[in-house]
Coordinates of C-alpha atoms and ligand atoms in Angstrom, one line a residue:
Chain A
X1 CA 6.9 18.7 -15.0
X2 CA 4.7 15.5 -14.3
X3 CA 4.0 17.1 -10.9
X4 CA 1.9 19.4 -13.0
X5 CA 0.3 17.1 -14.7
X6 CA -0.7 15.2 -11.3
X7 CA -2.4 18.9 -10.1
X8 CA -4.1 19.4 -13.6
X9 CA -5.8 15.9 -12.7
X10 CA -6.9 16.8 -9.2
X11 CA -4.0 15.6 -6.9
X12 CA -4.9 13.0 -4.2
X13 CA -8.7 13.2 -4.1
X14 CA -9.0 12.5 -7.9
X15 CA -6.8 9.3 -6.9
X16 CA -9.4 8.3 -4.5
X17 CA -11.9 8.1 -6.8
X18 CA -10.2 7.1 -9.8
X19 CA -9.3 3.8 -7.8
X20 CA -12.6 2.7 -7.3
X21 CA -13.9 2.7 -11.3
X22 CA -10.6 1.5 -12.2
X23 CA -9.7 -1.2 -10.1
X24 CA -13.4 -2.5 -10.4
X25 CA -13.2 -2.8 -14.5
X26 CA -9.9 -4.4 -14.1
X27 CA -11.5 -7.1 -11.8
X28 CA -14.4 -7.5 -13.9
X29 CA -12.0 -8.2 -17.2
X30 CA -11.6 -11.8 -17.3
X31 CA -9.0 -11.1 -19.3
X32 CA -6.7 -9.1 -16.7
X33 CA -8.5 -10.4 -13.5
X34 CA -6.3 -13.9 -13.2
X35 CA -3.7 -11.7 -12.1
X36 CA -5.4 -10.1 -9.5
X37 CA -7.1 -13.2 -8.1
X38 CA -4.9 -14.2 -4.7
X39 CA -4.5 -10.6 -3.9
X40 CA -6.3 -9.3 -0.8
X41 CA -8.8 -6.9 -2.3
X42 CA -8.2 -4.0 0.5
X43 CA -3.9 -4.0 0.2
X44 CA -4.4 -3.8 -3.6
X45 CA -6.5 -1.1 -3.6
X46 CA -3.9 0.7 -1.9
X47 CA -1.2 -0.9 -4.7
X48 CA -3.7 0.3 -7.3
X49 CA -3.3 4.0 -5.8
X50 CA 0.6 3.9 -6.1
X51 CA 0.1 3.0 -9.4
X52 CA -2.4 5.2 -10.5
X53 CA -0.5 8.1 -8.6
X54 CA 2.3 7.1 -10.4
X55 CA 0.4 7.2 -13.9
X56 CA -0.8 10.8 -13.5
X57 CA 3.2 11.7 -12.6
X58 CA 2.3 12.4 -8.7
X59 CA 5.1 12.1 -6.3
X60 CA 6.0 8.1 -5.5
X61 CA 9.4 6.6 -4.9
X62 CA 8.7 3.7 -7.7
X63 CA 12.3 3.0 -9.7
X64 CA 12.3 0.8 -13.2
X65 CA 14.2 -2.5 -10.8
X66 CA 11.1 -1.6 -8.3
X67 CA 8.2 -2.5 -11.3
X68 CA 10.3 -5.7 -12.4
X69 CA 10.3 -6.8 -9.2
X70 CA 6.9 -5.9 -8.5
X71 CA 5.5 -7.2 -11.7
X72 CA 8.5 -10.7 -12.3
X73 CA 5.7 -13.3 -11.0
X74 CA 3.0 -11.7 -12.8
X75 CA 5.6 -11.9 -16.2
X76 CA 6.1 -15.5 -15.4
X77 CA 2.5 -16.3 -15.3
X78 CA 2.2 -15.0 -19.2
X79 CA 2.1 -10.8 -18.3
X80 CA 2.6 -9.7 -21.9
X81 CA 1.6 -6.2 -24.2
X82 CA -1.9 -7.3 -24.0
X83 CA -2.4 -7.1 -20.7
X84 CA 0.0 -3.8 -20.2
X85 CA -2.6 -2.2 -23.4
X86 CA -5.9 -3.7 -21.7
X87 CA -4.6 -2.2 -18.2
X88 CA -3.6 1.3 -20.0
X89 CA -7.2 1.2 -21.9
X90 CA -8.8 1.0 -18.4
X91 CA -7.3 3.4 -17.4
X92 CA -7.9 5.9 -19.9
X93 CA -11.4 4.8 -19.9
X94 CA -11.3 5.4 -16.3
X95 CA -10.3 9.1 -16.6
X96 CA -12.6 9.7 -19.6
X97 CA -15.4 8.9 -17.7
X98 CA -13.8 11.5 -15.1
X99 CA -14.2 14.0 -17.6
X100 CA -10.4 14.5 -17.7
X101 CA -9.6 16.7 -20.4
X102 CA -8.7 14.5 -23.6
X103 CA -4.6 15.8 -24.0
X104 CA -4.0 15.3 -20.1
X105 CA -5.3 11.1 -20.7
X106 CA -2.8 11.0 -23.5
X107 CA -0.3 12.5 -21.0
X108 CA -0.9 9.7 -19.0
X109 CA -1.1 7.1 -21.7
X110 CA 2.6 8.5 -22.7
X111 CA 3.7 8.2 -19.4
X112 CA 2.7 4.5 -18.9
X113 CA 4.6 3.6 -21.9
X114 CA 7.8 4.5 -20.5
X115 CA 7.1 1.5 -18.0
X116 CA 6.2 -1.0 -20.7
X117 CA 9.4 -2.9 -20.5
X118 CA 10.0 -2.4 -16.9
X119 CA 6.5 -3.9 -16.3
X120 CA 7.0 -6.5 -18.8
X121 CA 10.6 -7.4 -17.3
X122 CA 12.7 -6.8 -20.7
Chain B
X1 CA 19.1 -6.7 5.8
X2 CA 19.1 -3.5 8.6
X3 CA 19.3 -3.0 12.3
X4 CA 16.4 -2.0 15.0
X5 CA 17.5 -0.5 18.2
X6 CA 14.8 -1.2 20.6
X7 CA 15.0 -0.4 24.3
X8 CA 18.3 0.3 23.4
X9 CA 19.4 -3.1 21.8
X10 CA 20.2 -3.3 18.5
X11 CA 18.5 -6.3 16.9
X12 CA 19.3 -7.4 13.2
X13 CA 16.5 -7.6 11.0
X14 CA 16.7 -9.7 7.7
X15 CA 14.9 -8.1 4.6
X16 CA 11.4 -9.5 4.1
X17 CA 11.0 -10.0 8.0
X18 CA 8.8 -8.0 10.4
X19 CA 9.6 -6.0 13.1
X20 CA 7.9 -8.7 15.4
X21 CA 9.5 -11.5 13.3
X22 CA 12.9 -9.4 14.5
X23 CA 12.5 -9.1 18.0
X24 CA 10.9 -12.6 18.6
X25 CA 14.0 -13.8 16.9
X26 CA 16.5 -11.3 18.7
X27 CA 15.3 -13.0 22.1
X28 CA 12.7 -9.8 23.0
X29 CA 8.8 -10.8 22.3
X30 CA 6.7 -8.6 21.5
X31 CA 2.9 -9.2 22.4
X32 CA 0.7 -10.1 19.7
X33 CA -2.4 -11.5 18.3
X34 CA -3.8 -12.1 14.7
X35 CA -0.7 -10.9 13.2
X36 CA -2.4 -9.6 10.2
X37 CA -2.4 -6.0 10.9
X38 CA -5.8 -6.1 12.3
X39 CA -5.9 -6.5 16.2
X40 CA -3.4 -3.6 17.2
X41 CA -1.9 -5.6 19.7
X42 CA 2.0 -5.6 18.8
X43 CA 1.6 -1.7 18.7
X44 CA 5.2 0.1 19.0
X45 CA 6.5 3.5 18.3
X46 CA 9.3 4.8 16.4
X47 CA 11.7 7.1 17.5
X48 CA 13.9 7.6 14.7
X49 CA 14.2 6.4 11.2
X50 CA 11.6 5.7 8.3
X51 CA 8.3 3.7 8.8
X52 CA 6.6 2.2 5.6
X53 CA 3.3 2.9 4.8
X54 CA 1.8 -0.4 5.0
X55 CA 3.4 -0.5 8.8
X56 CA 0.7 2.4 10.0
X57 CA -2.0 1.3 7.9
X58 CA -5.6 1.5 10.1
X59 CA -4.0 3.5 12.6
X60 CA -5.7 6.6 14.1
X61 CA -4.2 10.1 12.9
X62 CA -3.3 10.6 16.5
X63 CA -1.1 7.4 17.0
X64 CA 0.2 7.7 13.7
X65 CA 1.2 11.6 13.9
X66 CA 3.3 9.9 17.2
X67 CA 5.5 6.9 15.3
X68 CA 3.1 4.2 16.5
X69 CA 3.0 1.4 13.7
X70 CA 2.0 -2.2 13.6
X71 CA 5.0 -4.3 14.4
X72 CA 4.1 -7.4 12.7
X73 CA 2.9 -5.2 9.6
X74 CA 6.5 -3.4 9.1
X75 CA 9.3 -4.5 7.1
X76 CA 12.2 -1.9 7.9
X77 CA 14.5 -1.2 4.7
X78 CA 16.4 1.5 6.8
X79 CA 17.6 1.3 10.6
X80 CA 14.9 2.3 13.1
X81 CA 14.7 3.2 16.7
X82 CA 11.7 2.0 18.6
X83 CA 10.0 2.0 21.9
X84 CA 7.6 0.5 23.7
X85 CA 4.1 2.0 23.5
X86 CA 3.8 3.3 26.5
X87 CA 0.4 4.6 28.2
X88 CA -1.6 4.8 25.1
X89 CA -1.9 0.9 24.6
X90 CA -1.7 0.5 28.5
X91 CA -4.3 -2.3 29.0
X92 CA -7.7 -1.5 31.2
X93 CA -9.3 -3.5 34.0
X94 CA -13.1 -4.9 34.1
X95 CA -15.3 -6.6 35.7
X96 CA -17.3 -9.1 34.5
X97 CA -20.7 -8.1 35.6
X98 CA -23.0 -10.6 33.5
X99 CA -22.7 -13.7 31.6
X100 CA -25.8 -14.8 29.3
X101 CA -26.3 -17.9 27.0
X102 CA -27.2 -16.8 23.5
X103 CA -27.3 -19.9 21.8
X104 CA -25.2 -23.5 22.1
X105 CA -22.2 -22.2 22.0
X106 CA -21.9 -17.9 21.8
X107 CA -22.6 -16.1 25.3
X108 CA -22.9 -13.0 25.8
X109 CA -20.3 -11.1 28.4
X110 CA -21.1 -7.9 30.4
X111 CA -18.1 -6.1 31.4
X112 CA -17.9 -2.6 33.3
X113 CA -15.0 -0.4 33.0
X114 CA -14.8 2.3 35.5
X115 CA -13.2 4.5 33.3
X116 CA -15.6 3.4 30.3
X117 CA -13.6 4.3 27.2
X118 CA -14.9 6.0 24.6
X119 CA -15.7 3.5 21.6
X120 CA -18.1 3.2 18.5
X121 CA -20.7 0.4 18.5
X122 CA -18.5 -2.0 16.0
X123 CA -15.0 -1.4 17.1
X124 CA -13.5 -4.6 19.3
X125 CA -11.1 -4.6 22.3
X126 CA -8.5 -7.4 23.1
X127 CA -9.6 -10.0 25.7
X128 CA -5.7 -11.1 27.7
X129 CA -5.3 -14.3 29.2
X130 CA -1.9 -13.5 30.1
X131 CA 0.3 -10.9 28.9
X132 CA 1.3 -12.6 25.8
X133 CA -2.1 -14.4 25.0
X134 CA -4.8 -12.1 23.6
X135 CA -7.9 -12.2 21.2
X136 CA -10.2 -9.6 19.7
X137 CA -13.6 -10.0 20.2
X138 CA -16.4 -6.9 19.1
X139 CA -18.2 -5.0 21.3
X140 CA -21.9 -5.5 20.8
X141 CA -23.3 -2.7 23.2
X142 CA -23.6 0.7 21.8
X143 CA -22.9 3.9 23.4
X144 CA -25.7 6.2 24.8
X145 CA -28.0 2.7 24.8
X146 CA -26.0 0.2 26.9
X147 CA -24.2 0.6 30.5
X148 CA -21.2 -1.6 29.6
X149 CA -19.2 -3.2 27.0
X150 CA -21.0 -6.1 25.6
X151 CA -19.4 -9.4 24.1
X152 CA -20.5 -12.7 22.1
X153 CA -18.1 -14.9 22.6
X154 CA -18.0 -17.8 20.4
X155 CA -16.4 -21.0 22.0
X156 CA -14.0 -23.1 20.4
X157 CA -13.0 -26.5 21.2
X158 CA -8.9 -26.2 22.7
X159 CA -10.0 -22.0 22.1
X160 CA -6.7 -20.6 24.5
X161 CA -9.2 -17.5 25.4
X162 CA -12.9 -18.4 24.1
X163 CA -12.6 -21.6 26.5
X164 CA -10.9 -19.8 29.2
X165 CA -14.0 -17.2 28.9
X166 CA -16.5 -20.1 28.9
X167 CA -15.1 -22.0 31.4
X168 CA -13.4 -20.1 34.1
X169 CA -14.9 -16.5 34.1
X170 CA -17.1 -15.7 36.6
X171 CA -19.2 -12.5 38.1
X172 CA -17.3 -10.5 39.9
X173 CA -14.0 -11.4 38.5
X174 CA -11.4 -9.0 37.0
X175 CA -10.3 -9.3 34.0
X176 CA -7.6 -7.3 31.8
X177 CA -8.9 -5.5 28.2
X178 CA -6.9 -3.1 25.5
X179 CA -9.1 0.0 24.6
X180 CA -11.2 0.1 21.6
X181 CA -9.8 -0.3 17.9
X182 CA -11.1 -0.9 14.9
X183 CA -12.3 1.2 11.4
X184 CA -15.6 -1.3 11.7
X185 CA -18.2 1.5 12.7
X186 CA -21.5 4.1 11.7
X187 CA -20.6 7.6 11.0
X188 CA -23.9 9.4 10.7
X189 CA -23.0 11.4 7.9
X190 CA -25.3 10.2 5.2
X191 CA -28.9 9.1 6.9
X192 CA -30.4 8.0 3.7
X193 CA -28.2 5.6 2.4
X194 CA -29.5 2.2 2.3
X195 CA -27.2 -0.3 4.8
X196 CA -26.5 -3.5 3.9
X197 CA -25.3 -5.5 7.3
X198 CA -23.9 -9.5 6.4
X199 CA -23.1 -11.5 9.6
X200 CA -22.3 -15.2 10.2
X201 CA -21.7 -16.6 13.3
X202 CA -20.6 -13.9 16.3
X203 CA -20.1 -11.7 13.5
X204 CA -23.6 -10.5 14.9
X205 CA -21.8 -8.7 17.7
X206 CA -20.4 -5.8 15.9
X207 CA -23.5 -5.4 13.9
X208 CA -25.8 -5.6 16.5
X209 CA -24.3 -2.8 18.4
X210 CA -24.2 -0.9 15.0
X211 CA -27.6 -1.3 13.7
X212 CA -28.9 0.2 16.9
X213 CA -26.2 3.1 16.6
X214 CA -28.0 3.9 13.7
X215 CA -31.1 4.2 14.5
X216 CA -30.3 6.0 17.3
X217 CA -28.4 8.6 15.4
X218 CA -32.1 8.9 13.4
X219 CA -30.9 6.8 9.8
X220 CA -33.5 7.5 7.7
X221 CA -32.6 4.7 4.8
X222 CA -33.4 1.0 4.8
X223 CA -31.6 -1.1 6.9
X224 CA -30.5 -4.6 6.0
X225 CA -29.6 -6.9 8.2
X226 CA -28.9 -10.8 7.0
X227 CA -27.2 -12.9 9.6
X228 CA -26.1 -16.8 8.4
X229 CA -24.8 -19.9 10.0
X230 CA -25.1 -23.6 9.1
X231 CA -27.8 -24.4 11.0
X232 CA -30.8 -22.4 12.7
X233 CA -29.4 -23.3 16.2
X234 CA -26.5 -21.0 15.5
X235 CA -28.2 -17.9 14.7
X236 CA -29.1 -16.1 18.2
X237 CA -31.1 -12.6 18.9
X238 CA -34.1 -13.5 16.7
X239 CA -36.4 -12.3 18.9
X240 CA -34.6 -8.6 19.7
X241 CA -34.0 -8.9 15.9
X242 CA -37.5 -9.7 14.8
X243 CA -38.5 -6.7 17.9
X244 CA -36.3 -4.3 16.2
X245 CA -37.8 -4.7 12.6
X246 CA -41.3 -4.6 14.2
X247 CA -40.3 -1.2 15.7
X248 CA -38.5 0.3 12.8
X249 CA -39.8 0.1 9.4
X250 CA -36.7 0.8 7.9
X251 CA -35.1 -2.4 9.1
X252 CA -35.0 -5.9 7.6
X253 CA -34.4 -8.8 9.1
X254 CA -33.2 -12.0 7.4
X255 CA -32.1 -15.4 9.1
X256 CA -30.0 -17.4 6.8
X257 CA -28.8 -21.4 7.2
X258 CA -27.0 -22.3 4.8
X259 CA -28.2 -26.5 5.4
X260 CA -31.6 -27.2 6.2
X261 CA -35.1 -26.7 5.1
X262 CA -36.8 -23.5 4.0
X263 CA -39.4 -22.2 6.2
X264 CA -41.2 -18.4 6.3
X265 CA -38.7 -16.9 8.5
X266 CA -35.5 -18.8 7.9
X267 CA -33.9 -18.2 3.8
X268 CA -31.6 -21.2 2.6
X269 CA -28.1 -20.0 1.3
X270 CA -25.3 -17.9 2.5
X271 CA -25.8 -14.8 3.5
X272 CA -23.6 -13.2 0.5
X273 CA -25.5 -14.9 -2.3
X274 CA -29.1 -14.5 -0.5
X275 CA -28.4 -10.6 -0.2
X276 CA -27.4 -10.5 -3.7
X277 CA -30.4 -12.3 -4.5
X278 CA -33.0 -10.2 -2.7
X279 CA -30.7 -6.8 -4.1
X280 CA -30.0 -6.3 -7.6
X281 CA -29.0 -2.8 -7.2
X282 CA -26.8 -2.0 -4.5
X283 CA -24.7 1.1 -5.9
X284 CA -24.3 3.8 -3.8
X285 CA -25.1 1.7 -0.3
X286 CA -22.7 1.7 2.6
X287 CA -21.9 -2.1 3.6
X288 CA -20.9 -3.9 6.6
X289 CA -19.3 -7.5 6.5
X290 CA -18.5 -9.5 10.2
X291 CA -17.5 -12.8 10.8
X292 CA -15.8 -15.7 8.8
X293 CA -12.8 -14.1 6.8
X294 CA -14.5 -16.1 3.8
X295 CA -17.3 -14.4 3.6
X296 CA -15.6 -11.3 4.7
X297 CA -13.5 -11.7 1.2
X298 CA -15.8 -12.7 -0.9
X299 CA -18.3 -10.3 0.1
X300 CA -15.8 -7.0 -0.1
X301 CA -14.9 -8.5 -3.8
X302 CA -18.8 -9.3 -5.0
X303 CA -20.2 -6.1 -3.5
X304 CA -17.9 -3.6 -5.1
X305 CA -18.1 -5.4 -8.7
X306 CA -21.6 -4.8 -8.3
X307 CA -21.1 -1.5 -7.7
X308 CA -20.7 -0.3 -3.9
X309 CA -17.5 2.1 -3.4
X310 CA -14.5 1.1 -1.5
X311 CA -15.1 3.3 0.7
X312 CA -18.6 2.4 1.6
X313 CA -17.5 -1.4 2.9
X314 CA -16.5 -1.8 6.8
X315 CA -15.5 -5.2 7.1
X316 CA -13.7 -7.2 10.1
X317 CA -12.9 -10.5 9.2
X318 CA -12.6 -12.4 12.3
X319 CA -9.0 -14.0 11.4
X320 CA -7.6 -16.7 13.7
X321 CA -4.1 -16.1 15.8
X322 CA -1.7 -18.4 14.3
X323 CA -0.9 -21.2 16.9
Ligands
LIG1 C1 -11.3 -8.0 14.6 C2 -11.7 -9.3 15.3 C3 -12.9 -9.4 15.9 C4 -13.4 -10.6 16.5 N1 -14.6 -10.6 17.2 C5 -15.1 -11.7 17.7 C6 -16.3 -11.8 18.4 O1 -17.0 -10.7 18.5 N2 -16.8 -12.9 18.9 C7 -16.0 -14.1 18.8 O2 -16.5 -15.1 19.3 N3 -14.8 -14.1 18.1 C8 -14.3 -12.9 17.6 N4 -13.1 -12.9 17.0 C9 -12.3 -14.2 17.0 C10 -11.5 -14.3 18.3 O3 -10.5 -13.2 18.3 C11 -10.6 -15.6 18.4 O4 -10.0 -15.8 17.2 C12 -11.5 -16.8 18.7 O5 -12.2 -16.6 19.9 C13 -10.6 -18.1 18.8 O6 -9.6 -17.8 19.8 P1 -9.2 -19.0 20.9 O7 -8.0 -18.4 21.6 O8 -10.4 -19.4 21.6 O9 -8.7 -20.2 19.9 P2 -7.2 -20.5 19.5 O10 -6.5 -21.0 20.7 O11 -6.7 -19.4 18.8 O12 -7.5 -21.7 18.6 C14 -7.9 -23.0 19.2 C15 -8.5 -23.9 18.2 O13 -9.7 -23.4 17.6 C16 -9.6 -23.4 16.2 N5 -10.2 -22.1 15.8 C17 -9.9 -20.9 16.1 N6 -10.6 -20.0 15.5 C18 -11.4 -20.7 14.6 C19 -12.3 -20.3 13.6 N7 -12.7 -19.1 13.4 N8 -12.9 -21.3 12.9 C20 -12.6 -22.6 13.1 N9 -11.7 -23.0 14.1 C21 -11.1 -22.1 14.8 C22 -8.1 -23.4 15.9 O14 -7.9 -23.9 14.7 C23 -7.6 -24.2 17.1 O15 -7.7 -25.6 16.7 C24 -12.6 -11.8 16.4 C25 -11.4 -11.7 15.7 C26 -11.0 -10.5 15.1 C27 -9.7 -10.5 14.4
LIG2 C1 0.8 0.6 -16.9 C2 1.9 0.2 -16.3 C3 1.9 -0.3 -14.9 C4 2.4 0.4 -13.8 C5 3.0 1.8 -13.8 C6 2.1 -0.5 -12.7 C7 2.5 -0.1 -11.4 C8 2.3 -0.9 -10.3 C9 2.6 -0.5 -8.9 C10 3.3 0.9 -8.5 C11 2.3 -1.5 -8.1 C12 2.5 -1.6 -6.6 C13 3.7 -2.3 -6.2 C14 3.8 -2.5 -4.8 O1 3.8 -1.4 -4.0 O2 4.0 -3.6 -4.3 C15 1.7 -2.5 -8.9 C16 1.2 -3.8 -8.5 C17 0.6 -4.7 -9.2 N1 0.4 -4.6 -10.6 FE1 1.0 -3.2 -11.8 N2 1.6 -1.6 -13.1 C18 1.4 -1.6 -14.4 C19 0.8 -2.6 -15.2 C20 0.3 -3.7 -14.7 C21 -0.4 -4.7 -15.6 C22 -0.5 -4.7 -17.1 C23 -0.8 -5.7 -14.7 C24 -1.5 -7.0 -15.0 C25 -2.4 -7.2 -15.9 C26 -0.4 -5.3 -13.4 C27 -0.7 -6.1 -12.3 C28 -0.3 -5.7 -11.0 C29 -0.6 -6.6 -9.8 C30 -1.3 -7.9 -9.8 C31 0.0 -5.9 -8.7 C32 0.0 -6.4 -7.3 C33 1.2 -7.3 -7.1 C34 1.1 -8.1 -5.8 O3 0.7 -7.5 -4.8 O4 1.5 -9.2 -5.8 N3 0.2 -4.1 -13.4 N4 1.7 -2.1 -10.2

């Protein structure tokens, strides 16, 4: 079903670009970029593509104990709903600007919120 | 916590450890250089079992498509059967055929290769001292231009190989090389885009060999080159440099100190920030970043904030081998 969704977006390539307006508003938010300070810039771009992949429902072998482990330092360092909306916000900016069509971002939007408490270890 | 059979053996391999970390452990070094999944050295292949991605990451398609992998870049969470890599990574032979002082303390090696690989100006190859010992250092020749495989070899103090090149290598000698590697190189596929090259240090030696690729290959779109170093004695090439930008309108020149006074032709500053200074507007150019890992990082990060796609930045940071 979410593979569908993944196609409607443009698969792979639409990934690939999507990264690159993405990942740069997240580093230019000072209020997300703390987190993203002591990683090396080209390992989280690929991170960034597994998540993005994962947020238009493309194929990724991500469980729920995977994003809490994943995301436990960040949650210790004061990750909270902020920071999961702001992220989500970018993103949606991201594919808006992609012309995506409008229902398919709030596919997306949907489909990050059934990470929220993975993400934000409850 | 999973098992590697290599050669046969079966070594244990704790979770979070490397391949490398595995066999070093497990009695069976593996040679190796940088460690960081840049230099290509601890190359392996897999027989059997899954790889991770991050384990193949910078690989060609054609090693890849084989089960090579980096060893000290994979973390196994499944057993795996490995080899050794065989003829692919089989090491060369060269000679050295010239040895020229660049400045206090970079020279500039000529080797020939009878069976000259094929390379792109950029890419590097792995100097051995030994069969264990190895470093990368860039090939600053450029195919179609130069007869051999040019190096600027910075010397370090104690340096295991940039000492042993300084001191002990002479014409004539043979020494032992890998192939070419690297990601760090021109494709012609966009003549007019406007090239931003940042070097410090022997970081030249890639982009030396890659600005003349360029204009070999006919780019069309400005060309700038700003190469840094604390003080003016470290720079080196000023006068091919300044030649080259004489020749070629589309390339610019900039020597950079970043202590000192400020004359015409030398810019106070690091390389990064005078760039950024001169170029407001770099979206849409295709970058190039060699030398001190510092600069390497800080570049890729200020760069793509201001607008240059991820895909447009080569970079090799010149990383140290752990001791
Ligand atoms: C992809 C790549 C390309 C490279 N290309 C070049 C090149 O074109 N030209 C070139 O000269 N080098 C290049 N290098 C660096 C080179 O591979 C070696 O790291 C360098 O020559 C030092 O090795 P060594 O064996 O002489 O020193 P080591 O025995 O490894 O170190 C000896 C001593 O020198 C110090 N040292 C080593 N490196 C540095 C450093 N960068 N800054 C300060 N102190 C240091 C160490 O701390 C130690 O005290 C490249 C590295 C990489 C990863
Ligand atoms: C919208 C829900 C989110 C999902 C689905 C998600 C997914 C992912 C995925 C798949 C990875 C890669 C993990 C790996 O392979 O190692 C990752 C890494 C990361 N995420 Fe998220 N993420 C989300 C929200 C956030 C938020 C809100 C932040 C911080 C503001 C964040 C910060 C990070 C960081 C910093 C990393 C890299 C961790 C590291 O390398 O140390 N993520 N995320």
């Amino acid at each position: 079903m979410t593979e569908a969704l993944f196609q409607k977006i443009g698969g792979e390539p639409a990934v690939n670009i999507a990264v690159d307006i993405f990942y740069r508003k997240v580093l230019a938010d000072d209020r997300v970029n703390g987190f993203f300070e002591d990683v090396d810039m080209e390992k989280q771009a690929a991170k960034q593509k597994a998540f993005l992949t994962m947020a238009f429902g493309g194929p990724n072998h991500y469980t729920g104990a995977d994003l809490r482990r994943g995301h436990s330092h960040l949650v210790k360092r004061g990750l909270n709903d902020t920071h999961f909306d702001i992220i989500v916000q970018h993103l949606s900016d991201t594919l808006r600007e992609l012309k995506v069509k409008p229902e398919y971002i709030a596919e997306v939007g949907a489909l990050c919120e059934t990470t929220r408490n993975d993400i934000l270890c409850r | 916590m999973t098992d590697i059979t290599f050669n046969g053996r079966v070594f244990p391999c704790a979770d979070g450890d490397t391949v490398l970390e595995a066999l070093t452990k497990g009695g069976a070094p593996v040679a190796s250089s940088c460690r960081s999944g840049v230099c290509q050295t601890c190359l392996l292949r897999a027989v059997a079992g899954p790889l991770p991605e991050a384990a193949q990451k910078g690989l060609k398609d054609t090693l890849r498509s084989r089960g090579y992998f980096l060893a000290c870049q994979c973390q196994p969470t499944a057993p795996l059967h490995i080899e050794g890599p065989g003829a692919d990574a089989a090491p060369l032979s060269a000679t050295v055929c010239a040895i020229t002082p660049l400045n206090r303390d970079i020279v500039a090696v000529e080797l020939r290769c009878t069976d000259l690989p094929l390379y792109r100006a950029g890419q590097f190859i792995n100097v051995f001292r030994d069969p264990q010992t190895s470093r990368s250092y860039s090939l600053a020749s450029t195919p179609g231009l130069d007869p051999h495989l040019t190096l600027h070899v910075r010397k370090f103090d104690q340096g295991r190989v940039s000492s042993w090149i300084h001191e002990d290598w002479r014409l004539g000698d043979t020494v032992t090389i890998s192939g070419p590697v690297g990601e760090c190189f021109y494709l012609p596929s966009n003549p007019d885009q406007p090239l931003l090259l940042l070097a410090t240090g022997s970081g030249l030696a890639p982009l030396y060999g890659i600005l003349r690729d360029a204009l070999r290959h006919g780019h069309r779109g400005p060309i700038y080159l700003y190469h840094g170093s604390r003080h003016e004695d470290g720079l080196y090439l000023g006068n091919e440099l300044r030649g080259l930008a004489r020749a070629h309108k589309a390339v610019h020149y900039h020597r950079c100190v970043s202590q000192g006074d400020v004359r015409a032709d030398l810019r106070l500053g690091r390389v990064l920030d005078v760039a950024l200074a001169d170029h407001a507007e770099v979206k849409g150019w295709r970058a190039f970043l060699c030398g001190h890992p510092d600069m390497v990082k800080q570049a890729r990060k200020r760069l793509y904030l201001a607008g240059v796609a991820l895909k447009d930045i080569y970079a090799d940071a010149f990383v140290r081998a752990p001791a």
